[in-house]
Amino acid sequence: MSRIILASQSPRRKQLLAQIGVKDFDLLVPEADESFDPNLPPEEIVSSICKKKAEAARALAGDPDAIIITADTMVFLDGLRLGKPRDQVDAFTMLSALSGRKHQVCTGVTVSRGERMETKTETTAVTFRSLTQDEIWGYIRSGEPFDKAGGYGVQGKAALFVPKIEGDYFNVMGLPLFLLGGMLADFGVKLFEEELY
């Protein structure tokens, strides 16, 4: 089987890839230009960034036979991107904006091997209940918001904020597993074969 590379420094993506049976994979952290045109639709923004990551990872890997997985996840509220909070005040502003509202989590996924590159996107709608200021500050003090787009991780304490998710739950964690599984199958990765486990 081909070498599999996850081009990401996200511990959540590493965990999720292992969850679907890909245990033997290498990690690379490519440096790529992540600038984008804010006027583009969310799906085009994440697609363009994960393609850039894939090209950088391919050059870094130096292995034309390797299957490389890259992803980029962004949170959008009313079409505006919410990045990772810079500090506590920024986190408070983001979480206050999300309180009592629905927003979108959009992930672009690229799987590549040699010159072949496939990119797809997944969008999930996430609804927050109304939050009190005390709840927001308590969550901020936990330290969870600061490495996460939108200032929250649904797999942590923020699960208590989310009464409804429409779409792929794993997409909200940063890697849509159903979508990725289909893409890997198209590249010949058989996820139910014993040697992957």
Coordinates of C-alpha atoms in Angstrom, one line a residue:
M1 CA 0.0 0.0 0.0
S2 CA 1.2 3.5 -0.7
R3 CA 2.6 5.7 2.1
I4 CA -0.1 8.0 3.5
I5 CA 0.8 11.4 4.7
L6 CA -1.4 13.7 6.8
A7 CA -0.2 17.3 6.1
S8 CA -1.5 18.9 9.3
Q9 CA -0.3 19.7 12.8
S10 CA -3.8 19.3 14.2
P11 CA -4.0 16.7 16.9
R12 CA -7.7 16.3 16.2
R13 CA -7.1 15.4 12.6
K14 CA -4.5 12.9 13.6
Q15 CA -7.0 11.3 16.0
L16 CA -9.8 11.2 13.4
L17 CA -7.6 9.7 10.7
A18 CA -6.6 6.9 13.1
Q19 CA -10.3 6.5 14.1
I20 CA -11.2 5.3 10.5
G21 CA -8.4 2.7 10.6
V22 CA -5.5 4.6 9.1
K23 CA -2.9 4.0 11.8
D24 CA 0.3 4.0 9.9
F25 CA 0.7 7.5 8.4
D26 CA 3.4 10.2 8.5
L27 CA 2.9 13.8 9.5
L28 CA 4.1 16.8 7.6
V29 CA 3.5 20.4 8.3
P30 CA 4.0 22.3 5.0
E31 CA 4.2 26.1 4.9
A32 CA 1.7 27.4 2.4
D33 CA 0.3 30.8 1.6
E34 CA -3.1 30.9 3.3
S35 CA -4.2 34.3 2.0
F36 CA -7.6 34.4 0.3
D37 CA -10.1 36.7 -1.4
P38 CA -12.7 37.4 1.3
N39 CA -15.3 38.0 -1.4
L40 CA -15.2 34.3 -2.5
P41 CA -17.8 31.9 -1.2
P42 CA -16.7 29.9 1.9
E43 CA -16.3 26.6 -0.1
E44 CA -14.0 28.3 -2.6
I45 CA -11.9 29.8 0.2
V46 CA -11.2 26.5 2.0
S47 CA -10.7 24.7 -1.3
S48 CA -8.1 27.1 -2.5
I49 CA -6.2 27.0 0.8
C50 CA -6.1 23.2 1.1
K51 CA -4.9 23.0 -2.6
K52 CA -2.0 25.3 -1.7
K53 CA -1.3 23.1 1.3
A54 CA -1.3 20.0 -0.9
E55 CA 1.1 21.5 -3.4
A56 CA 3.5 22.5 -0.5
A57 CA 3.2 19.1 1.1
R58 CA 3.9 17.3 -2.2
A59 CA 7.1 19.3 -2.6
L60 CA 8.1 18.7 1.0
A61 CA 7.4 14.9 0.9
G62 CA 9.4 14.3 -2.2
D63 CA 7.5 11.0 -2.7
P64 CA 5.4 10.9 -5.9
D65 CA 3.7 7.7 -4.8
A66 CA 2.6 9.0 -1.4
I67 CA -1.1 9.7 -0.8
I68 CA -1.2 13.1 0.8
I69 CA -4.2 14.4 2.8
T70 CA -4.6 18.1 3.5
A71 CA -7.5 20.0 5.0
D72 CA -8.6 23.5 5.9
T73 CA -11.5 24.3 8.2
M74 CA -13.1 27.7 8.7
V75 CA -16.0 29.0 10.7
F76 CA -18.4 31.5 9.1
L77 CA -21.1 33.6 10.7
D78 CA -23.3 35.6 8.3
G79 CA -20.7 34.9 5.6
L80 CA -17.8 36.4 7.7
R81 CA -14.9 34.2 8.7
L82 CA -14.1 33.7 12.3
G83 CA -10.5 32.7 12.8
K84 CA -8.7 31.6 15.9
P85 CA -9.0 34.1 18.7
R86 CA -6.0 36.3 19.3
D87 CA -6.6 36.8 23.0
Q88 CA -9.4 36.6 25.7
V89 CA -11.2 39.7 24.5
D90 CA -11.2 38.4 20.9
A91 CA -12.5 35.0 22.1
F92 CA -15.3 36.7 24.1
T93 CA -16.3 38.7 21.1
M94 CA -16.5 35.6 18.9
L95 CA -18.4 33.5 21.3
S96 CA -20.8 36.3 22.1
A97 CA -21.5 36.7 18.3
L98 CA -22.2 32.9 18.1
S99 CA -24.5 32.9 21.1
G100 CA -28.1 32.0 20.2
R101 CA -27.3 31.7 16.5
K102 CA -26.6 29.3 13.7
H103 CA -23.3 29.4 11.9
Q104 CA -21.4 27.3 9.3
V105 CA -18.3 25.2 9.6
C106 CA -16.7 24.6 6.2
T107 CA -13.8 22.3 5.5
G108 CA -11.9 21.8 2.3
V109 CA -10.2 18.4 1.9
T110 CA -7.6 17.6 -0.8
V111 CA -6.3 14.1 -1.4
S112 CA -3.4 13.9 -3.9
R113 CA -0.9 11.4 -5.3
G114 CA 1.7 12.4 -7.8
E115 CA 0.0 14.8 -10.3
R116 CA -3.5 13.7 -9.4
M117 CA -5.3 16.0 -7.0
E118 CA -8.9 15.9 -5.8
T119 CA -10.6 18.5 -3.7
K120 CA -14.0 18.5 -2.1
T121 CA -15.8 20.5 0.6
E122 CA -18.1 19.8 3.4
T123 CA -20.4 22.4 5.2
T124 CA -22.1 21.8 8.5
A125 CA -24.6 24.1 10.2
V126 CA -24.0 24.5 14.0
T127 CA -26.5 26.1 16.3
F128 CA -25.4 27.6 19.6
R129 CA -27.9 28.1 22.5
S130 CA -27.9 31.6 24.2
L131 CA -24.9 31.9 26.4
T132 CA -24.4 34.0 29.5
Q133 CA -21.4 36.2 30.0
D134 CA -20.3 34.0 33.0
E135 CA -20.5 30.9 30.8
I136 CA -18.4 32.5 28.1
W137 CA -15.8 33.7 30.5
G138 CA -15.7 30.4 32.2
Y139 CA -15.1 28.6 28.9
I140 CA -12.4 31.1 28.0
R141 CA -10.6 30.5 31.3
S142 CA -10.6 26.8 30.5
G143 CA -8.1 27.6 27.7
E144 CA -10.0 25.6 25.1
P145 CA -10.8 28.4 22.6
F146 CA -7.3 29.5 21.6
D147 CA -6.3 27.0 18.9
K148 CA -9.7 26.6 17.4
A149 CA -11.4 28.4 14.5
G150 CA -14.4 30.3 15.9
G151 CA -13.0 30.0 19.4
Y152 CA -14.6 26.7 20.3
G153 CA -14.1 22.9 20.0
V154 CA -17.3 20.9 19.9
Q155 CA -15.4 17.8 21.2
G156 CA -14.7 19.7 24.5
K157 CA -16.7 21.7 26.9
A158 CA -18.3 23.7 24.1
A159 CA -20.5 20.6 23.5
L160 CA -22.6 22.1 26.2
F161 CA -23.3 25.1 24.0
V162 CA -24.5 23.1 20.9
P163 CA -28.1 21.8 20.9
K164 CA -28.1 21.1 17.1
I165 CA -25.7 20.1 14.4
E166 CA -26.9 19.7 10.8
G167 CA -24.5 17.7 8.8
D168 CA -21.2 15.9 9.5
Y169 CA -20.2 16.2 13.2
F170 CA -16.6 15.3 12.4
N171 CA -16.5 18.2 10.0
V172 CA -16.9 20.5 13.0
M173 CA -13.9 18.8 14.6
G174 CA -11.9 19.6 11.4
L175 CA -12.0 16.5 9.2
P176 CA -15.2 15.2 7.6
L177 CA -14.7 11.5 7.8
F178 CA -17.5 10.3 5.4
L179 CA -16.2 12.6 2.7
L180 CA -12.6 11.7 3.3
G181 CA -13.4 7.9 3.3
G182 CA -14.9 8.2 -0.1
M183 CA -12.0 10.2 -1.5
L184 CA -9.4 7.7 -0.1
A185 CA -11.4 4.8 -1.6
D186 CA -11.1 6.6 -5.0
F187 CA -7.4 6.5 -4.5
G188 CA -7.4 2.8 -3.8
V189 CA -7.2 2.9 0.0
K190 CA -9.2 0.0 1.3
L191 CA -10.1 1.1 4.9
F192 CA -11.5 -2.2 5.9
E193 CA -8.4 -4.3 5.1
E194 CA -6.7 -5.8 8.1
E195 CA -3.2 -4.3 7.4
L196 CA -4.5 -0.8 8.1
Y197 CA -5.4 -1.7 11.7

